[in-house]
Coordinates of C-alpha atoms and ligand atoms in Angstrom, one line a residue:
M27 CA -81.1 -123.5 -18.7
I28 CA -79.0 -123.9 -21.8
K29 CA -82.0 -122.7 -23.8
L30 CA -82.2 -119.6 -21.7
L31 CA -78.5 -118.9 -22.1
K32 CA -78.9 -119.3 -25.9
V33 CA -81.7 -116.7 -25.9
C34 CA -79.6 -114.3 -23.9
V35 CA -76.6 -114.7 -26.3
I36 CA -78.9 -114.1 -29.3
L37 CA -80.4 -111.0 -27.6
L38 CA -77.0 -109.7 -26.8
I39 CA -75.9 -110.1 -30.4
I40 CA -79.0 -108.3 -31.7
V41 CA -78.5 -105.4 -29.3
G42 CA -74.8 -105.2 -30.3
V43 CA -75.6 -105.3 -34.0
V44 CA -78.3 -102.6 -33.7
G45 CA -76.0 -100.5 -31.6
L46 CA -73.1 -100.8 -34.1
A47 CA -75.5 -100.0 -36.9
M48 CA -76.6 -96.8 -35.1
L49 CA -73.1 -95.8 -34.4
F50 CA -72.1 -96.4 -38.0
S51 CA -75.0 -94.4 -39.3
L52 CA -74.1 -91.6 -36.9
L53 CA -70.5 -91.6 -38.2
L54 CA -71.7 -91.7 -41.7
K55 CA -73.9 -88.8 -41.1
T56 CA -71.1 -86.7 -39.6
R57 CA -69.2 -87.3 -42.8
E58 CA -72.2 -86.5 -44.9
P59 CA -71.1 -84.4 -47.9
L60 CA -71.2 -80.6 -47.4
P61 CA -74.1 -78.9 -49.0
E62 CA -73.5 -77.2 -52.4
I63 CA -72.9 -73.5 -52.2
D64 CA -75.7 -71.3 -53.5
L65 CA -73.7 -68.2 -54.5
R66 CA -76.7 -65.9 -54.5
Y67 CA -75.8 -64.9 -50.9
R68 CA -72.9 -63.0 -52.3
D69 CA -75.1 -60.9 -54.6
A70 CA -75.6 -57.5 -52.9
R71 CA -78.4 -56.6 -55.3
L72 CA -80.7 -59.3 -53.9
P73 CA -83.0 -58.8 -51.0
T74 CA -81.4 -59.7 -47.6
E75 CA -83.8 -62.4 -46.8
E76 CA -83.1 -64.2 -50.1
R77 CA -79.4 -64.0 -49.5
I78 CA -79.9 -65.4 -46.0
D79 CA -82.0 -68.3 -47.5
A80 CA -79.3 -69.1 -50.0
L81 CA -76.6 -69.1 -47.3
I82 CA -78.5 -71.2 -44.8
Q83 CA -79.1 -73.8 -47.5
S84 CA -75.4 -73.9 -48.2
M85 CA -74.5 -74.6 -44.6
S86 CA -73.7 -77.9 -42.9
I87 CA -75.0 -78.4 -39.4
E88 CA -71.5 -77.8 -38.0
E89 CA -71.2 -74.5 -39.9
K90 CA -74.5 -73.4 -38.5
I91 CA -73.6 -74.2 -34.9
A92 CA -70.2 -72.5 -35.4
Q93 CA -72.2 -69.3 -36.3
M94 CA -73.8 -69.5 -32.9
A95 CA -70.5 -69.6 -31.1
L96 CA -69.0 -66.4 -29.6
V97 CA -65.4 -67.0 -28.7
E98 CA -63.0 -64.9 -26.7
K99 CA -60.2 -63.8 -28.9
N100 CA -57.4 -64.9 -26.5
S101 CA -58.7 -68.5 -26.8
L102 CA -58.9 -68.5 -30.6
S103 CA -56.1 -68.7 -33.1
L104 CA -56.6 -67.2 -36.6
E105 CA -56.3 -70.7 -38.1
D106 CA -59.2 -72.0 -35.9
S107 CA -61.4 -69.0 -36.5
A108 CA -61.2 -69.9 -40.2
R109 CA -61.2 -73.7 -39.8
Y110 CA -64.5 -73.6 -37.8
G111 CA -66.0 -70.5 -39.3
V112 CA -66.7 -69.1 -35.9
G113 CA -69.7 -66.7 -35.9
G114 CA -68.6 -64.2 -33.2
I115 CA -65.3 -63.2 -31.6
L116 CA -65.1 -60.9 -28.6
S117 CA -62.5 -59.0 -26.7
G118 CA -63.8 -59.4 -23.2
A119 CA -62.3 -56.6 -21.1
G120 CA -58.5 -56.7 -21.3
A121 CA -58.3 -58.9 -24.4
K122 CA -56.1 -56.6 -26.3
P123 CA -53.7 -56.8 -29.3
E124 CA -50.0 -57.2 -28.7
T125 CA -49.5 -53.6 -29.6
N126 CA -52.1 -51.9 -27.6
T127 CA -52.8 -48.9 -29.8
K128 CA -55.7 -48.0 -32.0
E129 CA -53.7 -49.2 -35.0
G130 CA -53.0 -52.5 -33.2
W131 CA -56.7 -52.9 -32.5
R132 CA -57.6 -52.4 -36.1
E133 CA -55.0 -54.8 -37.3
M134 CA -56.1 -57.5 -34.8
V135 CA -59.8 -57.2 -35.7
E136 CA -59.2 -57.1 -39.4
S137 CA -57.0 -60.2 -39.2
Y138 CA -59.7 -62.2 -37.6
E139 CA -62.3 -61.0 -40.0
A140 CA -60.0 -61.8 -42.9
A141 CA -59.4 -65.3 -41.5
T142 CA -63.1 -66.1 -41.3
R143 CA -63.7 -64.7 -44.8
A144 CA -61.2 -67.4 -46.0
A145 CA -63.4 -70.2 -44.5
R146 CA -65.4 -72.4 -47.0
L147 CA -68.4 -70.0 -47.0
G148 CA -66.4 -66.9 -46.1
I149 CA -68.9 -65.6 -43.5
P150 CA -67.2 -62.8 -41.7
A151 CA -67.1 -63.0 -37.9
L152 CA -68.9 -60.4 -35.9
Y153 CA -66.3 -58.8 -33.6
G154 CA -67.7 -57.4 -30.3
A155 CA -66.4 -55.4 -27.4
D156 CA -67.6 -53.7 -24.3
A157 CA -67.7 -50.0 -25.3
V158 CA -69.5 -49.1 -22.1
H159 CA -68.1 -45.6 -21.7
G160 CA -66.4 -44.9 -25.0
H161 CA -64.0 -47.4 -26.6
G162 CA -62.4 -47.8 -23.2
N163 CA -60.3 -50.7 -24.3
V164 CA -58.0 -48.6 -26.3
P165 CA -55.4 -46.3 -24.7
G166 CA -56.0 -42.9 -26.4
A167 CA -59.7 -43.3 -27.0
T168 CA -62.1 -40.8 -25.6
I169 CA -63.4 -42.1 -22.2
F170 CA -66.9 -40.8 -21.7
P171 CA -68.6 -40.8 -18.2
H172 CA -69.9 -44.2 -17.2
M173 CA -73.6 -44.7 -17.8
I174 CA -74.6 -43.5 -14.3
G175 CA -73.2 -40.1 -15.3
L176 CA -75.3 -40.0 -18.5
G177 CA -78.2 -41.0 -16.3
A178 CA -77.5 -37.9 -14.1
A179 CA -77.3 -35.7 -17.2
D180 CA -80.6 -37.1 -18.3
N181 CA -80.4 -35.7 -21.7
T182 CA -81.4 -37.9 -24.7
M183 CA -79.7 -35.7 -27.3
L184 CA -76.4 -35.7 -25.4
T185 CA -76.6 -39.5 -24.8
R186 CA -77.2 -40.0 -28.5
K187 CA -74.2 -37.9 -29.4
V188 CA -72.0 -39.7 -26.9
A189 CA -73.1 -43.1 -28.3
R190 CA -72.5 -42.0 -31.8
A191 CA -69.0 -40.8 -31.0
T192 CA -68.4 -44.1 -29.2
G193 CA -69.7 -46.0 -32.2
E194 CA -67.4 -44.0 -34.6
E195 CA -64.3 -44.7 -32.4
L196 CA -65.3 -48.4 -32.2
A197 CA -65.9 -48.6 -36.0
A198 CA -62.6 -47.0 -36.7
T199 CA -60.9 -50.1 -35.2
G200 CA -63.1 -52.4 -37.3
I201 CA -65.6 -53.2 -34.5
Y202 CA -69.3 -52.9 -35.3
W203 CA -70.8 -54.5 -32.3
S204 CA -70.9 -53.1 -28.8
Y205 CA -72.1 -54.8 -25.6
S206 CA -73.9 -51.7 -24.5
P207 CA -76.1 -50.0 -23.2
T208 CA -76.7 -51.4 -19.8
L209 CA -80.4 -51.2 -19.0
D210 CA -80.3 -52.6 -15.5
L211 CA -82.2 -50.9 -12.7
P212 CA -79.9 -50.9 -9.6
Q213 CA -81.9 -51.1 -6.4
D214 CA -79.0 -51.9 -4.0
I215 CA -75.9 -49.7 -3.9
R216 CA -73.9 -52.6 -2.5
W217 CA -73.8 -54.0 -6.0
G218 CA -70.6 -53.6 -7.9
R219 CA -72.3 -52.7 -11.2
V220 CA -74.5 -49.7 -10.2
Y221 CA -72.4 -47.3 -12.3
E222 CA -72.9 -49.3 -15.4
A223 CA -76.6 -48.4 -15.4
F224 CA -78.3 -45.1 -16.2
S225 CA -80.7 -45.1 -13.3
D226 CA -83.1 -47.2 -11.2
D227 CA -86.0 -45.4 -12.9
P228 CA -87.5 -47.5 -15.7
L229 CA -88.6 -44.4 -17.6
R230 CA -85.3 -42.5 -17.4
T231 CA -83.5 -45.7 -18.4
A232 CA -86.0 -46.4 -21.3
A233 CA -85.5 -42.9 -22.8
L234 CA -81.7 -42.8 -22.4
G235 CA -81.3 -46.5 -23.5
A236 CA -83.2 -45.8 -26.7
A237 CA -81.2 -42.7 -27.4
Y238 CA -78.0 -44.7 -26.9
V239 CA -79.2 -47.4 -29.4
D240 CA -80.0 -44.6 -31.9
G241 CA -76.5 -43.1 -31.4
L242 CA -74.7 -46.3 -32.0
E243 CA -76.9 -47.0 -35.0
D244 CA -76.0 -43.5 -36.3
A245 CA -72.5 -44.9 -36.6
R246 CA -73.8 -48.2 -38.0
V247 CA -72.7 -50.0 -34.9
M248 CA -75.0 -52.6 -33.4
A249 CA -76.0 -52.0 -29.8
T250 CA -76.6 -54.8 -27.2
P251 CA -78.9 -53.8 -24.4
K252 CA -78.1 -55.9 -21.3
H253 CA -78.4 -57.6 -18.9
Y254 CA -81.8 -59.1 -19.7
L255 CA -83.7 -59.4 -17.3
G256 CA -84.0 -58.3 -13.7
A257 CA -80.4 -57.3 -13.1
G258 CA -80.4 -54.7 -10.3
A259 CA -83.0 -56.5 -8.3
M260 CA -80.9 -59.4 -7.1
E261 CA -81.0 -60.1 -3.4
W262 CA -77.9 -59.7 -1.2
N263 CA -76.0 -62.9 -0.5
T264 CA -77.6 -64.8 -3.3
S265 CA -74.7 -64.8 -5.8
S266 CA -74.0 -68.0 -7.6
N267 CA -70.4 -67.0 -7.7
E268 CA -68.5 -67.9 -4.5
N269 CA -66.4 -64.7 -4.8
Y270 CA -69.4 -62.4 -5.1
K271 CA -72.2 -61.3 -2.9
I272 CA -75.0 -59.9 -5.1
D273 CA -73.7 -59.8 -8.6
Q274 CA -74.9 -62.9 -10.5
G275 CA -77.5 -63.3 -7.7
T276 CA -81.2 -64.1 -7.7
T277 CA -84.1 -61.8 -8.6
R278 CA -87.5 -62.5 -7.3
A279 CA -89.6 -63.7 -10.2
D280 CA -92.8 -61.6 -9.9
L281 CA -94.9 -59.6 -12.2
E282 CA -93.9 -56.2 -10.8
H283 CA -90.2 -56.9 -11.6
L284 CA -91.1 -58.3 -15.0
E285 CA -93.0 -55.2 -16.2
S286 CA -90.6 -52.6 -14.7
Y287 CA -87.4 -54.3 -15.9
L288 CA -88.9 -55.0 -19.3
A289 CA -89.9 -51.4 -20.1
P290 CA -86.3 -50.2 -21.0
F291 CA -85.8 -53.3 -23.2
K292 CA -89.0 -52.7 -25.0
S293 CA -88.0 -49.1 -25.7
A294 CA -84.5 -50.2 -26.9
I295 CA -86.0 -52.8 -29.2
D296 CA -88.5 -50.2 -30.6
A297 CA -85.4 -48.0 -31.3
G298 CA -84.0 -50.8 -33.4
A299 CA -81.7 -52.8 -31.1
R300 CA -80.7 -56.0 -33.0
S301 CA -79.1 -58.0 -30.3
V302 CA -79.9 -58.3 -26.6
M303 CA -77.7 -59.9 -23.9
A304 CA -79.2 -62.3 -21.4
G305 CA -77.5 -61.7 -18.1
L306 CA -75.8 -63.9 -15.4
A307 CA -78.5 -63.4 -12.8
S308 CA -81.2 -65.9 -11.9
W309 CA -84.9 -65.2 -12.3
G310 CA -86.4 -67.0 -9.4
D311 CA -84.7 -70.4 -9.4
E312 CA -83.9 -70.4 -13.1
K313 CA -80.8 -69.1 -14.7
M314 CA -81.7 -66.4 -17.2
S315 CA -80.3 -68.3 -20.2
A316 CA -82.5 -71.3 -19.4
S317 CA -85.8 -69.4 -19.4
P318 CA -88.1 -70.1 -22.4
F319 CA -90.6 -67.8 -20.8
L320 CA -88.3 -64.8 -20.7
L321 CA -86.3 -65.4 -23.8
T322 CA -88.8 -66.8 -26.3
E323 CA -92.3 -66.1 -25.0
T324 CA -91.6 -62.6 -23.6
L325 CA -88.7 -61.1 -25.6
K326 CA -89.2 -62.7 -29.0
E327 CA -92.9 -63.4 -29.1
R328 CA -94.5 -60.7 -26.9
L329 CA -92.1 -57.8 -27.7
G330 CA -91.6 -59.0 -31.3
F331 CA -87.8 -58.9 -31.1
T332 CA -86.4 -60.1 -34.4
G333 CA -82.7 -59.7 -33.6
F334 CA -80.6 -62.3 -31.8
I335 CA -80.2 -63.1 -28.1
V336 CA -76.6 -63.5 -26.9
S337 CA -75.8 -65.1 -23.6
D338 CA -73.4 -63.5 -21.2
W339 CA -69.9 -64.7 -20.4
Y340 CA -70.0 -68.5 -19.6
A341 CA -73.7 -68.0 -18.6
V342 CA -74.9 -71.1 -20.5
Y343 CA -72.6 -73.3 -18.6
E344 CA -73.9 -71.9 -15.3
I345 CA -77.0 -73.9 -16.1
P346 CA -76.9 -77.0 -14.0
G347 CA -76.1 -80.3 -15.8
S348 CA -73.5 -81.4 -18.3
K349 CA -72.2 -78.9 -20.9
Y350 CA -74.2 -80.8 -23.5
D351 CA -77.4 -80.5 -21.5
A352 CA -76.7 -76.9 -20.7
A353 CA -76.3 -75.9 -24.3
V354 CA -79.4 -77.8 -25.3
T355 CA -81.4 -76.1 -22.6
A356 CA -80.2 -72.6 -23.5
I357 CA -80.6 -73.0 -27.2
N358 CA -84.1 -74.5 -26.8
A359 CA -85.0 -71.7 -24.4
G360 CA -84.1 -69.1 -27.1
I361 CA -80.4 -68.2 -26.8
D362 CA -79.2 -67.7 -30.4
M363 CA -75.5 -66.9 -29.8
V364 CA -73.5 -68.4 -27.0
M365 CA -70.7 -66.4 -25.4
L366 CA -68.9 -69.6 -24.6
P367 CA -66.3 -68.0 -24.4
F368 CA -63.7 -70.8 -24.5
E369 CA -64.3 -74.4 -25.7
Y370 CA -65.7 -73.9 -29.1
Q371 CA -64.8 -77.3 -30.5
D372 CA -66.9 -79.1 -27.8
F373 CA -69.7 -76.7 -28.4
I374 CA -69.8 -77.3 -32.1
R375 CA -69.6 -81.1 -31.6
N376 CA -72.3 -81.1 -28.9
G377 CA -74.5 -78.8 -30.9
A378 CA -74.3 -81.0 -34.0
T379 CA -75.0 -84.1 -32.0
A380 CA -78.0 -82.5 -30.4
V381 CA -79.5 -81.6 -33.8
R382 CA -78.8 -85.1 -35.2
S383 CA -80.3 -86.8 -32.2
G384 CA -83.3 -84.5 -32.2
D385 CA -82.5 -82.8 -28.8
I386 CA -82.6 -79.5 -30.7
R387 CA -84.8 -79.1 -33.8
E388 CA -82.9 -78.0 -36.9
A389 CA -85.6 -75.3 -37.4
R390 CA -84.5 -73.7 -34.0
I391 CA -80.9 -73.7 -35.2
D392 CA -82.0 -72.2 -38.6
D393 CA -83.9 -69.5 -36.7
A394 CA -80.9 -68.6 -34.6
V395 CA -78.5 -68.6 -37.5
R396 CA -81.0 -66.5 -39.6
R397 CA -81.1 -63.9 -36.8
I398 CA -77.3 -63.7 -36.6
L399 CA -76.7 -63.6 -40.3
R400 CA -79.3 -60.9 -40.8
T401 CA -77.3 -58.5 -38.6
K402 CA -74.2 -59.3 -40.5
F403 CA -75.8 -58.5 -43.8
E404 CA -77.4 -55.4 -42.3
L405 CA -74.1 -54.2 -40.9
G406 CA -72.6 -54.5 -44.4
L407 CA -70.0 -57.2 -43.3
F408 CA -70.6 -59.2 -46.5
D409 CA -70.3 -56.3 -48.8
G410 CA -66.8 -54.9 -48.0
R411 CA -67.5 -52.4 -45.3
T412 CA -64.5 -50.1 -44.6
P413 CA -63.7 -48.9 -41.1
H414 CA -63.9 -45.2 -40.3
N415 CA -60.7 -43.2 -40.3
L416 CA -58.6 -43.9 -37.2
E417 CA -58.2 -40.2 -36.5
V418 CA -61.6 -40.1 -34.9
V419 CA -60.2 -42.1 -31.9
G420 CA -59.7 -39.6 -29.2
S421 CA -60.3 -36.7 -31.5
V422 CA -60.6 -33.1 -30.2
E423 CA -64.3 -33.1 -31.1
N424 CA -65.0 -36.2 -29.2
R425 CA -63.0 -35.0 -26.2
L426 CA -65.0 -31.8 -26.2
L427 CA -68.2 -33.7 -26.3
A428 CA -67.0 -35.9 -23.4
R429 CA -66.1 -32.7 -21.4
E430 CA -69.6 -31.4 -22.0
A431 CA -71.0 -34.7 -20.8
V432 CA -68.9 -34.6 -17.7
A433 CA -70.2 -31.1 -16.8
A434 CA -73.8 -32.1 -17.6
S435 CA -73.5 -35.2 -15.3
T436 CA -72.1 -33.5 -12.2
V437 CA -74.8 -33.2 -9.5
I438 CA -74.6 -30.5 -6.8
L439 CA -76.3 -31.8 -3.6
K440 CA -75.2 -29.3 -1.0
N441 CA -74.1 -25.7 -1.3
T442 CA -74.1 -23.9 2.0
A443 CA -73.5 -20.2 2.0
R444 CA -72.9 -20.3 -1.7
A445 CA -69.7 -22.2 -1.4
L446 CA -69.9 -22.9 -5.1
P447 CA -69.0 -21.8 -7.7
L448 CA -65.5 -20.7 -7.0
R449 CA -65.0 -17.0 -7.5
S450 CA -62.1 -14.7 -8.4
A451 CA -61.8 -13.8 -4.7
D452 CA -60.8 -17.4 -4.2
Q453 CA -57.1 -16.6 -4.7
H454 CA -55.7 -19.5 -2.9
I455 CA -57.1 -23.0 -3.5
R456 CA -56.0 -26.3 -1.9
I457 CA -56.7 -29.6 -3.5
A458 CA -56.6 -33.0 -2.0
G459 CA -58.0 -36.5 -2.2
S460 CA -57.2 -39.8 -3.9
A461 CA -59.2 -39.0 -7.0
A462 CA -57.9 -35.5 -7.6
D463 CA -55.0 -36.4 -9.9
N464 CA -55.7 -39.9 -11.2
V465 CA -57.2 -40.5 -14.5
G466 CA -57.4 -44.3 -13.7
I467 CA -59.7 -43.6 -10.7
Q468 CA -61.9 -41.0 -12.5
A469 CA -62.3 -43.4 -15.5
G470 CA -63.3 -46.4 -13.4
A471 CA -63.3 -50.0 -14.5
W472 CA -63.6 -51.2 -18.1
T473 CA -60.7 -48.9 -19.0
V474 CA -58.0 -50.8 -20.8
E475 CA -58.4 -53.5 -18.2
W476 CA -61.5 -55.2 -16.8
Q477 CA -60.8 -53.8 -13.3
G478 CA -59.5 -50.5 -14.6
I479 CA -56.1 -48.8 -14.2
D480 CA -54.2 -46.5 -11.9
G481 CA -52.4 -43.3 -12.8
N482 CA -52.2 -40.7 -15.5
W483 CA -50.7 -42.5 -18.4
L484 CA -53.7 -42.6 -20.9
P485 CA -52.6 -40.6 -24.0
G486 CA -54.6 -37.4 -24.3
A487 CA -56.5 -37.7 -21.0
T488 CA -56.8 -34.9 -18.5
S489 CA -57.0 -35.5 -14.7
I490 CA -59.3 -33.3 -12.7
L491 CA -56.3 -31.4 -11.2
Q492 CA -54.9 -30.8 -14.7
G493 CA -58.4 -29.6 -15.7
I494 CA -58.5 -27.2 -12.8
R495 CA -55.1 -25.8 -13.8
E496 CA -56.5 -25.2 -17.3
V497 CA -59.5 -23.2 -16.3
V498 CA -58.4 -21.4 -13.2
P499 CA -58.3 -17.6 -13.5
Q500 CA -54.8 -16.2 -13.8
G501 CA -53.1 -15.4 -10.5
T502 CA -54.9 -18.0 -8.5
E503 CA -52.6 -20.2 -6.4
I504 CA -53.4 -23.9 -6.7
E505 CA -51.7 -26.3 -4.3
Y506 CA -52.1 -30.0 -4.4
E507 CA -51.3 -32.7 -1.7
M508 CA -53.2 -35.9 -2.1
D509 CA -53.4 -36.5 1.7
A510 CA -53.8 -32.7 2.5
Q511 CA -50.6 -32.5 4.5
F512 CA -50.3 -28.7 3.9
S513 CA -47.9 -27.7 6.6
D514 CA -46.9 -24.0 6.1
G515 CA -49.5 -22.7 8.6
R516 CA -51.4 -20.7 6.0
I517 CA -55.2 -20.9 5.7
A518 CA -56.4 -21.1 2.1
D519 CA -59.7 -19.5 0.8
V520 CA -61.1 -22.9 -0.2
G521 CA -60.2 -26.6 -0.2
I522 CA -61.6 -29.1 -2.6
A523 CA -61.4 -32.8 -1.8
F524 CA -61.8 -35.2 -4.7
V525 CA -62.5 -38.5 -2.9
G526 CA -64.3 -41.7 -3.7
E527 CA -63.8 -45.2 -4.9
K528 CA -61.0 -47.1 -6.6
P529 CA -62.1 -48.8 -9.8
Y530 CA -63.8 -52.2 -9.6
A531 CA -65.8 -54.3 -12.0
E532 CA -68.7 -56.7 -11.5
G533 CA -68.9 -58.7 -8.3
W534 CA -65.4 -57.6 -7.3
G535 CA -67.2 -54.3 -6.4
D536 CA -69.8 -55.9 -4.2
R537 CA -69.4 -54.1 -0.9
E538 CA -71.3 -54.7 2.3
L539 CA -70.8 -51.0 3.4
P540 CA -69.9 -48.6 0.6
T541 CA -68.2 -45.7 2.3
L542 CA -65.3 -43.3 1.8
S543 CA -61.9 -44.7 2.7
V544 CA -60.2 -43.9 6.0
E545 CA -57.4 -42.1 4.0
D546 CA -59.9 -39.9 2.1
L547 CA -61.8 -39.0 5.3
A548 CA -58.6 -38.1 7.0
A549 CA -57.6 -35.9 4.0
I550 CA -60.9 -34.1 4.2
G551 CA -60.4 -33.6 7.9
R552 CA -56.9 -32.1 7.4
L553 CA -58.1 -29.9 4.5
K554 CA -60.7 -28.4 6.8
Q555 CA -58.0 -27.3 9.2
S556 CA -56.1 -25.4 6.6
T557 CA -58.9 -23.8 4.5
R558 CA -61.9 -21.5 5.1
R559 CA -64.4 -23.7 3.4
V560 CA -64.4 -27.3 2.2
I561 CA -66.0 -28.6 -1.0
V562 CA -66.2 -32.4 -1.3
V563 CA -66.5 -33.9 -4.8
L564 CA -67.3 -37.6 -5.0
I565 CA -65.7 -39.6 -7.8
T566 CA -67.8 -42.7 -7.4
G567 CA -69.8 -45.3 -9.2
R568 CA -72.6 -45.3 -6.6
P569 CA -74.1 -43.3 -3.7
L570 CA -71.8 -43.8 -0.7
I571 CA -72.9 -43.8 2.9
I572 CA -71.8 -40.3 4.0
T573 CA -74.5 -39.4 6.5
D574 CA -72.3 -38.8 9.5
D575 CA -69.7 -36.7 7.6
L576 CA -71.9 -34.5 5.4
A577 CA -72.7 -31.9 8.1
S578 CA -69.1 -30.8 8.2
W579 CA -68.8 -30.2 4.5
D580 CA -69.7 -26.8 3.0
A581 CA -70.6 -28.2 -0.4
L582 CA -71.1 -31.6 -2.0
A583 CA -70.9 -32.4 -5.6
V584 CA -71.0 -35.9 -7.3
A585 CA -69.0 -36.2 -10.5
W586 CA -69.5 -40.0 -10.8
L587 CA -66.9 -41.7 -13.0
P588 CA -66.3 -38.8 -15.4
G589 CA -63.7 -40.5 -17.7
S590 CA -60.8 -39.0 -19.6
E591 CA -61.9 -35.4 -19.5
G592 CA -61.4 -34.1 -16.0
A593 CA -61.8 -30.5 -17.1
G594 CA -65.5 -31.0 -17.3
V595 CA -65.6 -31.2 -13.5
A596 CA -63.6 -28.0 -13.3
D597 CA -66.1 -26.3 -15.6
I598 CA -68.8 -26.8 -13.1
L599 CA -66.8 -25.9 -10.0
F600 CA -65.6 -22.6 -11.5
G601 CA -69.0 -21.7 -12.8
R602 CA -68.2 -21.9 -16.5
V603 CA -71.1 -24.3 -17.0
K604 CA -74.4 -24.1 -15.1
P605 CA -75.0 -27.3 -13.1
S606 CA -78.0 -29.3 -14.4
G607 CA -77.3 -32.9 -13.3
T608 CA -79.8 -34.6 -11.1
L609 CA -79.5 -37.8 -9.0
P610 CA -80.4 -40.7 -11.2
L611 CA -81.1 -42.9 -8.2
P612 CA -82.1 -42.3 -4.5
W613 CA -79.3 -41.9 -1.9
P614 CA -79.9 -43.9 1.3
R615 CA -78.7 -42.8 4.8
S616 CA -77.6 -46.3 5.7
T617 CA -77.4 -49.8 4.3
A618 CA -80.4 -50.8 6.5
A619 CA -82.5 -49.0 3.9
L620 CA -81.5 -51.5 1.3
P621 CA -82.8 -52.7 -1.1
L622 CA -84.7 -49.7 -2.2
G623 CA -88.0 -50.0 -4.0
L624 CA -88.4 -48.6 -7.5
D625 CA -90.9 -46.3 -5.9
Q626 CA -88.0 -45.0 -3.6
S627 CA -89.2 -46.8 -0.6
T628 CA -86.6 -47.9 1.9
A629 CA -86.5 -51.4 3.5
D630 CA -86.4 -50.0 7.0
G631 CA -88.8 -47.1 6.5
S632 CA -86.1 -44.5 7.0
Q633 CA -86.0 -41.2 5.1
L634 CA -83.6 -41.0 2.2
L635 CA -80.6 -38.7 2.4
Y636 CA -81.5 -37.4 -1.1
R637 CA -84.3 -38.5 -3.4
R638 CA -83.9 -39.4 -7.0
D639 CA -84.0 -36.2 -9.1
A640 CA -82.3 -34.1 -6.4
G641 CA -79.8 -31.6 -7.7
L642 CA -79.0 -27.9 -7.2
T643 CA -77.9 -25.3 -9.6
F644 CA -76.3 -21.8 -9.4
Ligands
BGC724 C1 -70.3 -59.1 -18.4 C2 -70.9 -58.4 -19.6 C3 -69.9 -58.2 -20.7 C4 -69.2 -59.6 -21.0 C5 -68.2 -59.5 -22.1 C6 -69.4 -60.3 -18.7 O1 -68.7 -60.7 -17.6 O2 -71.3 -59.4 -17.4 O3 -71.5 -57.2 -19.2 O4 -70.5 -57.7 -21.8 O5 -68.6 -60.0 -19.8 O6 -67.0 -58.8 -21.7

């Protein structure tokens, strides 16, 4: 018995000593001397790959992991961005400077960049923002139509110009990285992100997506096609977020989805996209950021993507398991930069431990860091790039381009007895509806705030009503009452109702039954009583269920979410520009038809109200 006890004690001592030795060696390792700095990476005359080699050799494991961290600017002090040498910083929607002007933005971005330059290796942070319809974060910037409008315009030249102008406004504030374009294929109009996509048609999306990448590149701004992969095919009621219904839901993992959803990404990569965002949806039962098949085998190996893959907001920690395990899974699956977006210290600590313990091979980390650094070199961040002139933000030229894009994106779906365009005989026009005189509504979400804004306070913007007043022939009487309470007993020649949706972003816009509001329907009803003919213009991010009301409208136009230049809508209504927009996605009669097939089939076999590509002209 005593002998047994002795053996046990000896065993315990051995285990203890070995354990202590391991711990000690780990501690020693974390304090290992920093690698010597190979200054060749600063030499702009050397080939980029040689500079990258020199820099990677100079980096400690912690410095490498820090390059892979994308941190939200509100959670990061200037001191910490320098202390840790954080690789990426983002302004998620609404993360603005104290002084929310273009000058304030530039100062904020430059101060973070300068801080990271002051770190040991001086690797500038890559600052990113969601310029999804112009540099919408900045009051006074040009707000272009949301992507669904560009999808309706279906014009690659125009899309390229819009993206270029967006890139120039972004670059003027010191930002060279945009989280756009969205290449999702929305198959269910109940989803709150339909308007962020061009179309549900892979071909239209592929062409416009590539044009958008080209346009940003024209301004030397890096595009980020998103949300890889399968976003738009999620099934209703599968969201992993308890507040949402379909956003962040599950897509069936089959070959048909794979090939259709991949096509636009392939085209964007061929156009030179250097970063791709992996989305928040699940592919079958796997979170996107955890899929070696989709990230490494498909995107990097099959499509030959040499840029970096960034995960979406907190997406890595949506992977089941501890934060350590989630990060290990995602990085091993192929994620290169992790939009944390908060706890960077933990991430750096965990990442370094994972490399030292062999849970992640250092070669994988080097590959990720190489991909990230390459873009920084290519964007000129190491070589003193100077931002564009701030005057380009909200410039007259860009606003004119946006106005052109608005007109090009407006789709005419019904025009009985040539109700449109308005003519000089239309001497008395009545205007109503919640969206007639509200720039916030016509701009939609991702405008200054994540969920958008209300009212007409954006500098330089024009509401649709103001736009009408600008273009209307002299002598025409224009009356406006939002709720159409015109009570003088007169009958006007024509009434125009601008009705639609209030802004929403992401899953907050998931709606079981997307319809017009009771107030807007009532306004249309009243307008009918005090006018000879009624034209309804929808300001909406998606097709709405209007089947029962449509018959009583003389004309129907869809202006989507046009942005800051409301006069573009007036240009169409008054016949100053010939309508050319077509529906970028099919329009169902009821929600029983959902989800729609990419071949325009309906779930219940019903006829569509309008097919994709519908659109009249005059
Ligand atoms: C969205 C992305 C966006 C990111 C950063 C996420 O919630 O899904 O589209 O780029 O936030 O703002």
